[in-house]
CSV table of C-alpha atoms in Angstrom, one decimal:
chain,number,residue,atom,x,y,z
A,99,UNK,CA,80.2,127.5,110.5
A,100,UNK,CA,78.8,129.3,113.6
A,101,UNK,CA,80.5,126.9,116.0
A,102,UNK,CA,83.8,127.0,114.2
A,103,UNK,CA,83.8,123.5,112.8
A,104,UNK,CA,84.1,124.9,109.2
A,105,UNK,CA,85.0,128.5,108.2
A,106,UNK,CA,83.7,127.7,104.7
A,107,UNK,CA,81.1,125.1,103.6
A,108,UNK,CA,79.1,124.5,100.4
A,109,UNK,CA,76.4,121.8,100.3
A,110,UNK,CA,74.5,120.5,97.4
A,111,UNK,CA,71.7,117.9,96.9
A,112,UNK,CA,70.2,116.6,93.7
A,113,UNK,CA,67.5,114.1,93.0
A,114,UNK,CA,66.8,112.5,89.6
A,115,UNK,CA,69.2,115.0,88.2
A,116,UNK,CA,67.5,118.1,89.6
A,117,UNK,CA,69.3,120.3,92.1
A,118,UNK,CA,67.0,121.0,95.1
A,119,UNK,CA,69.6,122.3,97.5
A,120,UNK,CA,72.7,124.4,96.9
A,121,UNK,CA,73.8,126.7,99.7
A,122,UNK,CA,77.1,128.3,100.8
A,123,UNK,CA,78.1,129.3,104.3
A,124,UNK,CA,81.1,131.2,105.7
A,125,UNK,CA,83.6,133.2,103.9
A,126,UNK,CA,86.0,132.6,101.0
A,127,UNK,CA,89.1,133.8,102.9
A,128,UNK,CA,90.1,134.2,106.6
A,129,UNK,CA,89.2,137.6,108.0
A,130,UNK,CA,86.9,138.6,105.1
A,131,UNK,CA,83.2,139.5,105.6
A,132,UNK,CA,82.1,138.9,102.0
A,133,UNK,CA,79.9,135.7,102.0
A,134,UNK,CA,81.2,132.5,100.4
A,135,UNK,CA,79.8,132.1,96.8
A,136,UNK,CA,78.1,128.9,95.8
A,137,UNK,CA,80.6,128.4,93.0
A,138,UNK,CA,83.6,128.6,95.4
A,139,UNK,CA,86.4,126.3,94.2
A,140,UNK,CA,87.8,123.7,96.7
A,141,UNK,CA,90.9,121.5,96.6
A,142,UNK,CA,89.2,118.1,97.0
A,143,UNK,CA,92.4,116.0,97.6
A,144,UNK,CA,91.5,112.3,97.7
A,145,UNK,CA,88.1,112.8,96.2
A,146,UNK,CA,90.2,113.2,93.1
A,147,UNK,CA,90.7,109.4,92.9
A,148,UNK,CA,87.3,108.5,91.3
A,149,UNK,CA,88.1,110.9,88.4
A,150,UNK,CA,91.6,109.5,87.9
A,151,UNK,CA,90.0,106.0,87.9
A,152,UNK,CA,87.5,107.1,85.3
A,153,UNK,CA,90.3,108.4,83.1
A,154,UNK,CA,92.1,105.0,83.3
A,155,UNK,CA,88.8,103.2,82.5
A,156,UNK,CA,88.3,105.3,79.4
A,157,UNK,CA,91.6,103.9,78.1
A,158,UNK,CA,90.5,100.4,79.1
A,159,UNK,CA,87.4,100.9,77.0
A,160,UNK,CA,89.6,101.7,74.0
A,161,UNK,CA,91.8,98.6,74.5
A,162,UNK,CA,94.8,100.6,75.4
A,163,UNK,CA,95.1,99.6,79.1
A,164,UNK,CA,94.5,96.1,80.5
A,165,UNK,CA,93.0,95.9,84.0
A,166,UNK,CA,94.5,92.4,84.5
A,167,UNK,CA,97.9,93.3,83.0
A,168,UNK,CA,101.1,93.6,85.1
A,169,UNK,CA,102.0,97.2,86.2
A,170,UNK,CA,105.5,96.5,85.1
A,171,UNK,CA,104.3,96.3,81.5
A,172,UNK,CA,103.7,100.0,81.8
A,173,UNK,CA,106.3,100.9,84.4
A,174,UNK,CA,109.3,98.6,83.8
A,175,UNK,CA,111.4,100.6,86.2
A,176,UNK,CA,109.5,99.3,89.2
A,177,UNK,CA,111.9,96.8,90.8
A,178,UNK,CA,111.1,95.6,94.3
A,179,UNK,CA,110.6,91.9,94.9
A,180,UNK,CA,107.1,90.7,94.3
A,181,UNK,CA,106.0,93.8,92.3
A,182,UNK,CA,105.9,91.6,89.1
A,183,UNK,CA,102.5,90.3,90.6
A,184,UNK,CA,100.9,93.8,90.8
A,185,UNK,CA,98.2,94.4,88.2
A,186,UNK,CA,96.5,97.6,87.2
A,187,UNK,CA,93.5,96.2,89.0
A,188,UNK,CA,95.5,96.2,92.2
A,189,UNK,CA,96.4,99.9,91.8
A,190,UNK,CA,92.8,100.9,91.3
A,191,UNK,CA,91.6,99.0,94.4
A,192,UNK,CA,94.6,99.7,96.7
A,193,UNK,CA,95.4,96.0,96.7
A,194,UNK,CA,98.9,96.5,95.5
A,195,UNK,CA,100.6,95.7,98.8
A,196,UNK,CA,102.3,99.1,99.1
A,197,UNK,CA,101.8,101.3,102.1
A,198,UNK,CA,102.2,105.1,102.3
A,199,UNK,CA,104.6,104.9,105.2
A,200,UNK,CA,107.0,102.5,103.3
A,201,UNK,CA,106.8,104.7,100.2
A,202,UNK,CA,107.8,107.8,102.2
A,203,UNK,CA,110.7,106.0,103.8
A,204,UNK,CA,112.0,104.7,100.5
A,205,UNK,CA,111.8,108.2,98.9
A,206,UNK,CA,113.6,109.8,101.8
A,207,UNK,CA,116.3,107.1,101.8
A,208,UNK,CA,117.0,107.5,98.1
A,209,UNK,CA,117.0,111.3,98.3
A,210,UNK,CA,119.4,111.2,101.3
A,211,UNK,CA,121.7,108.9,99.3
A,212,UNK,CA,121.7,111.4,96.4
A,213,UNK,CA,119.8,109.3,93.9
A,214,UNK,CA,120.0,111.2,90.7
A,215,UNK,CA,116.5,111.9,89.3
A,216,UNK,CA,116.4,111.9,85.5
A,217,UNK,CA,114.7,114.8,83.6
A,218,UNK,CA,110.9,114.4,83.4
A,219,UNK,CA,109.4,112.9,80.3
A,220,UNK,CA,107.2,115.0,78.0
A,221,UNK,CA,104.0,116.0,79.7
A,222,UNK,CA,105.3,114.8,83.1
A,223,UNK,CA,105.4,117.2,86.1
A,224,UNK,CA,108.9,117.4,87.6
A,225,UNK,CA,107.8,116.8,91.2
A,226,UNK,CA,105.6,113.8,90.3
A,227,UNK,CA,108.5,112.4,88.2
A,228,UNK,CA,110.7,112.7,91.2
A,229,UNK,CA,108.2,111.0,93.5
A,230,UNK,CA,107.7,108.1,91.1
A,231,UNK,CA,111.5,107.7,90.5
A,232,UNK,CA,112.5,107.8,94.2
A,233,UNK,CA,109.7,105.3,95.1
A,234,UNK,CA,110.4,102.8,92.3
A,235,UNK,CA,112.1,100.3,94.7
A,236,UNK,CA,109.5,100.5,97.5
A,237,UNK,CA,109.2,97.1,99.1
A,238,UNK,CA,105.8,95.5,99.4
A,239,UNK,CA,104.2,95.0,102.8
A,240,UNK,CA,102.3,92.0,101.6
A,241,UNK,CA,101.6,90.2,98.3
A,242,UNK,CA,99.2,91.9,96.0
A,243,UNK,CA,95.6,91.1,96.9
A,244,UNK,CA,96.3,90.1,100.5
A,245,UNK,CA,95.3,93.4,102.0
A,246,UNK,CA,93.5,96.6,100.8
A,247,UNK,CA,96.0,99.3,102.1
A,248,UNK,CA,95.0,102.8,101.0
A,249,UNK,CA,98.1,104.3,99.4
A,250,UNK,CA,98.7,107.5,97.4
A,251,UNK,CA,101.4,105.9,95.2
A,252,UNK,CA,98.7,103.7,93.5
A,253,UNK,CA,96.9,106.7,92.1
A,254,UNK,CA,100.1,108.7,91.3
A,255,UNK,CA,101.1,105.8,89.2
A,256,UNK,CA,97.6,105.6,87.6
A,257,UNK,CA,97.8,109.3,86.8
A,258,UNK,CA,101.1,108.8,85.0
A,259,UNK,CA,99.7,105.7,83.3
A,260,UNK,CA,97.2,107.9,81.6
A,261,UNK,CA,100.0,110.2,80.4
A,262,UNK,CA,102.2,107.2,79.2
A,263,UNK,CA,99.4,105.5,77.3
A,264,UNK,CA,97.4,108.4,75.9
A,265,UNK,CA,100.3,110.7,75.1
A,266,UNK,CA,98.5,113.5,76.9
A,267,UNK,CA,99.2,114.9,80.4
A,268,UNK,CA,96.6,113.8,82.9
A,269,UNK,CA,95.2,117.3,83.2
A,270,UNK,CA,94.6,117.6,79.5
A,271,UNK,CA,93.2,114.1,79.1
A,272,UNK,CA,90.7,114.7,81.9
A,273,UNK,CA,89.7,118.0,80.4
A,274,UNK,CA,89.1,116.6,77.0
A,275,UNK,CA,87.5,113.3,77.9
A,276,UNK,CA,85.5,114.2,81.1
A,277,UNK,CA,85.4,117.8,82.1
A,278,UNK,CA,84.4,119.3,78.7
A,279,UNK,CA,81.8,116.6,77.8
A,280,UNK,CA,80.2,117.0,81.2
A,281,UNK,CA,80.3,120.8,81.2
A,282,UNK,CA,82.5,120.8,84.3
A,283,UNK,CA,84.0,124.2,83.5
A,284,UNK,CA,85.3,124.8,87.0
A,285,UNK,CA,87.2,121.5,87.4
A,286,UNK,CA,90.9,121.1,86.8
A,287,UNK,CA,94.0,119.1,87.9
A,288,UNK,CA,96.1,122.3,87.5
A,289,UNK,CA,94.3,125.4,88.8
A,290,UNK,CA,94.0,128.1,86.1
A,291,UNK,CA,94.9,131.6,87.1
A,292,UNK,CA,91.4,132.8,86.4
A,293,UNK,CA,90.0,130.4,89.1
A,294,UNK,CA,92.3,131.6,91.9
A,295,UNK,CA,90.0,134.4,93.0
A,296,UNK,CA,87.2,131.8,93.7
A,297,UNK,CA,89.3,129.3,95.6
A,298,UNK,CA,88.7,129.0,99.3
A,299,UNK,CA,91.7,129.8,101.5
A,300,UNK,CA,92.8,128.6,104.9
A,301,UNK,CA,94.1,130.5,107.9
A,302,UNK,CA,97.8,130.0,108.7
A,303,UNK,CA,98.3,126.8,110.7
A,304,UNK,CA,95.0,125.2,109.7
A,305,UNK,CA,94.9,121.6,108.5
A,306,UNK,CA,96.2,121.4,104.9
A,307,UNK,CA,98.6,124.3,105.2
A,308,UNK,CA,101.6,122.1,106.0
A,309,UNK,CA,104.5,122.9,103.7
A,310,UNK,CA,105.3,119.1,103.4
A,311,UNK,CA,102.0,118.7,101.4
A,312,UNK,CA,103.5,120.1,98.1
A,313,UNK,CA,103.7,123.5,99.9
A,314,UNK,CA,100.3,123.4,101.4
A,315,UNK,CA,96.9,123.3,99.6
A,316,UNK,CA,96.8,127.1,99.2
A,317,UNK,CA,100.2,127.4,97.6
A,318,UNK,CA,100.8,127.9,93.9
A,319,UNK,CA,103.1,124.9,94.0
A,320,UNK,CA,100.2,122.6,95.0
A,321,UNK,CA,97.9,124.2,92.5
A,322,UNK,CA,100.3,123.4,89.7
A,323,UNK,CA,100.8,119.7,90.4
A,324,UNK,CA,98.4,117.4,88.5
A,325,UNK,CA,98.5,114.6,91.1
A,326,UNK,CA,96.3,111.6,90.3
A,327,UNK,CA,95.9,110.9,94.0
A,328,UNK,CA,94.6,114.3,95.1
A,329,UNK,CA,95.2,117.2,92.6
A,330,UNK,CA,91.8,118.3,91.5
A,331,UNK,CA,90.1,121.7,92.3
A,332,UNK,CA,86.4,121.8,91.7
A,333,UNK,CA,83.0,123.2,92.8
A,334,UNK,CA,80.1,121.4,94.4
A,335,UNK,CA,78.0,121.8,91.2
A,336,UNK,CA,80.7,120.3,89.0
A,337,UNK,CA,81.3,117.3,91.3
A,338,UNK,CA,77.6,116.7,91.4
A,339,UNK,CA,77.6,116.4,87.7
A,340,UNK,CA,80.3,113.8,87.7
A,341,UNK,CA,78.5,111.9,90.5
A,342,UNK,CA,75.2,112.1,88.5
A,343,UNK,CA,77.0,110.6,85.5
A,344,UNK,CA,78.1,107.6,87.6
A,345,UNK,CA,74.6,107.3,88.9
A,346,UNK,CA,73.3,107.3,85.3
A,347,UNK,CA,75.7,104.4,84.4
A,348,UNK,CA,77.9,106.6,82.3
A,349,UNK,CA,75.4,109.0,80.6
A,350,UNK,CA,74.8,112.7,81.3
A,351,UNK,CA,72.4,115.1,79.5
A,352,UNK,CA,71.6,112.4,76.9
A,353,UNK,CA,75.3,111.9,76.1
A,354,UNK,CA,77.3,108.7,76.9
A,355,UNK,CA,80.6,109.7,78.5
A,356,UNK,CA,81.7,106.3,79.9
A,357,UNK,CA,80.5,102.8,79.2
A,358,UNK,CA,78.0,101.2,81.6
A,359,UNK,CA,80.4,98.4,82.1
A,360,UNK,CA,83.2,100.7,83.3
A,361,UNK,CA,80.9,102.5,85.7
A,362,UNK,CA,79.6,99.3,87.1
A,363,UNK,CA,83.1,98.1,87.6
A,364,UNK,CA,83.9,101.4,89.5
A,365,UNK,CA,80.9,101.0,91.8
A,366,UNK,CA,81.5,97.3,92.6
A,367,UNK,CA,83.4,96.1,95.6
A,368,UNK,CA,86.6,94.3,94.4
A,369,UNK,CA,88.1,93.5,97.9
A,370,UNK,CA,87.6,89.8,98.6
A,371,UNK,CA,85.7,88.9,101.8
A,372,UNK,CA,88.0,88.6,104.8
A,373,UNK,CA,90.8,90.8,103.3
A,374,UNK,CA,91.7,93.5,105.8
A,375,UNK,CA,90.9,97.1,104.7
A,376,UNK,CA,93.2,99.7,106.3
A,377,UNK,CA,95.3,102.8,105.9
A,378,UNK,CA,98.8,102.8,107.4
A,379,UNK,CA,100.5,106.2,107.8
A,380,UNK,CA,102.3,108.4,110.3
A,381,UNK,CA,100.1,109.5,113.2
A,382,UNK,CA,100.2,112.9,114.9
A,383,UNK,CA,102.9,111.7,117.2
A,384,UNK,CA,105.2,110.7,114.4
A,385,UNK,CA,104.6,107.0,115.0
A,386,UNK,CA,103.0,104.5,112.5
A,387,UNK,CA,99.2,104.5,112.8
A,388,UNK,CA,96.8,101.9,111.3
A,389,UNK,CA,93.3,103.0,110.6
A,390,UNK,CA,91.1,99.9,110.1
A,391,UNK,CA,88.0,101.1,108.3
A,392,UNK,CA,86.4,97.9,107.0
A,393,UNK,CA,84.2,97.4,104.0
A,394,UNK,CA,85.8,97.4,100.6
A,395,UNK,CA,86.8,99.5,97.6
A,396,UNK,CA,85.8,99.6,93.9
A,397,UNK,CA,87.7,101.3,91.2
A,398,UNK,CA,88.3,104.7,92.9
A,399,UNK,CA,85.1,104.5,95.0
A,400,UNK,CA,84.0,103.3,98.4
A,401,UNK,CA,80.9,101.2,98.2
A,402,UNK,CA,78.6,101.5,101.2
A,403,UNK,CA,77.6,97.8,101.3
A,404,UNK,CA,79.3,96.1,104.2
A,405,UNK,CA,81.2,99.3,105.2
A,406,UNK,CA,80.9,100.5,108.8
A,407,UNK,CA,83.2,103.5,109.3
A,408,UNK,CA,82.8,105.8,112.3
A,409,UNK,CA,81.9,109.3,111.5
A,410,UNK,CA,82.3,109.0,107.7
A,411,UNK,CA,79.3,107.6,105.8
A,412,UNK,CA,75.7,108.2,106.9
A,413,UNK,CA,73.7,105.3,108.2
A,414,UNK,CA,70.4,105.9,106.3
A,415,UNK,CA,71.8,105.7,102.8
A,416,UNK,CA,71.0,102.5,100.8
A,417,UNK,CA,73.6,99.7,100.6
A,418,UNK,CA,74.1,100.4,96.9
A,419,UNK,CA,75.4,103.9,97.6
A,420,UNK,CA,79.0,104.8,96.8
A,421,UNK,CA,81.2,107.7,97.9
A,422,UNK,CA,84.6,109.2,98.4
A,423,UNK,CA,86.1,111.7,100.9
A,424,UNK,CA,89.0,114.0,100.7
A,425,UNK,CA,91.3,115.2,103.5
A,426,UNK,CA,90.6,118.4,105.2
A,427,UNK,CA,86.8,118.4,104.8
A,428,UNK,CA,85.5,117.2,101.4
A,429,UNK,CA,82.9,114.5,100.7
A,430,UNK,CA,80.3,113.3,98.2
A,431,UNK,CA,78.1,110.3,97.7
A,432,UNK,CA,75.4,108.9,95.3
A,433,UNK,CA,72.5,106.7,96.2
A,434,UNK,CA,71.1,104.7,93.2
A,435,UNK,CA,68.0,103.4,95.1
A,436,UNK,CA,66.9,106.9,96.0
A,437,UNK,CA,68.4,108.5,92.8
A,438,UNK,CA,70.1,111.0,95.1
A,439,UNK,CA,73.5,112.8,94.9
A,440,UNK,CA,75.0,114.9,97.7
A,441,UNK,CA,78.2,117.0,97.9
A,442,UNK,CA,79.7,118.4,101.0
A,443,UNK,CA,82.7,120.7,100.4
A,444,UNK,CA,84.2,122.3,103.5
A,445,UNK,CA,87.4,123.8,105.0
A,446,UNK,CA,87.9,121.7,108.1
A,447,UNK,CA,89.2,123.6,111.1
A,448,UNK,CA,90.1,120.4,113.1
A,449,UNK,CA,91.5,117.3,111.5
A,450,UNK,CA,93.4,114.2,112.5
A,451,UNK,CA,94.6,111.7,109.8
A,452,UNK,CA,93.2,108.8,111.7
A,453,UNK,CA,89.7,110.1,111.5
A,454,UNK,CA,88.9,109.2,115.1
A,455,UNK,CA,88.2,112.6,116.6
A,456,UNK,CA,87.7,114.7,113.5
A,457,UNK,CA,85.0,117.3,114.0
A,458,UNK,CA,83.1,116.0,111.0
A,459,UNK,CA,79.5,116.8,109.9
A,460,UNK,CA,79.2,115.1,106.4
A,461,UNK,CA,77.7,111.9,107.8
A,462,UNK,CA,74.9,114.0,109.5
A,463,UNK,CA,74.3,115.7,106.2
A,464,UNK,CA,74.0,112.3,104.4
A,465,UNK,CA,71.4,111.2,106.8
A,466,UNK,CA,69.4,114.5,106.8
A,467,UNK,CA,69.3,114.5,103.0
A,468,UNK,CA,68.4,110.8,102.8
A,469,UNK,CA,65.6,111.2,105.3
A,470,UNK,CA,64.2,114.1,103.3
A,471,UNK,CA,63.3,111.9,100.3
A,472,UNK,CA,59.6,111.5,100.3
A,473,UNK,CA,57.8,109.5,97.5
């Protein structure tokens, strides 16, 4: 915070379910002097994906969704060649064959042609309905399973899958099935008005304030869109509870929230050896950029084993650890061997989507906390 890397930062560490570190640094809003509270609420963007995956797996446990069933069984409007081979498993693991850059191009093309978007279905947010409709014909870059290509469309579809199968909007399903049982009272896909005073805010022009990102992460528009790929607002303490539940194989405070089988499937790497792992998006210069980050992916989680990603994960954590980051400065991980959970929620003052020169500190925090464990 002092050197300008983060104007706001909350860190938390817990071992064997006991919080031993919970500190806040910086301020809640630009130009204010009041210190940042430890229960500050952050938009966590892609760190949403593990929670969306957990919602899907709760429906799998009930026999309402099949992991190895075709996506078209649930989304018959998806039409591009080869998409009949995409399974729900492929969405969860980013093995669908879609790329963000192709999805954006398809959506822009159809919008420019005046493609008429039908009214949203019950419980469906209009902007998410529009995105899914305009992207329904997105061509595949490769056959499903041939490459792990990180793509937001996969998790927007999964969020809508929860709505289609359960009959409840994603935000309500998550609240009833995850947030309330876990006591995550400060977590939501749609930010309640009473939480707005505790939400961190960014100065104009900072990363995340771009209007193209659903109006920017501080806008009421963004706060009202329950995106399965990146819509959650939460606190460090709440996310630590979710991570602890995963560390406990689905149990928390003596109560089973998910099956052990589901959690183990989330934590396991599903990307076959030799399959490339990458993210293809538009770089800062407006040209396509491919970020090769190696390793693999579970169901909404990055397993550490075999993953070597510059400046992201710490190097001292055990190979069985798992994590997820979110754009613009959020990160968490859990280490089963050391029974350790860590959360790092920040407002990043400098960010590049390729991750190469991001002024990042979470990996240093992972190593410092891991090294502090003393039997």
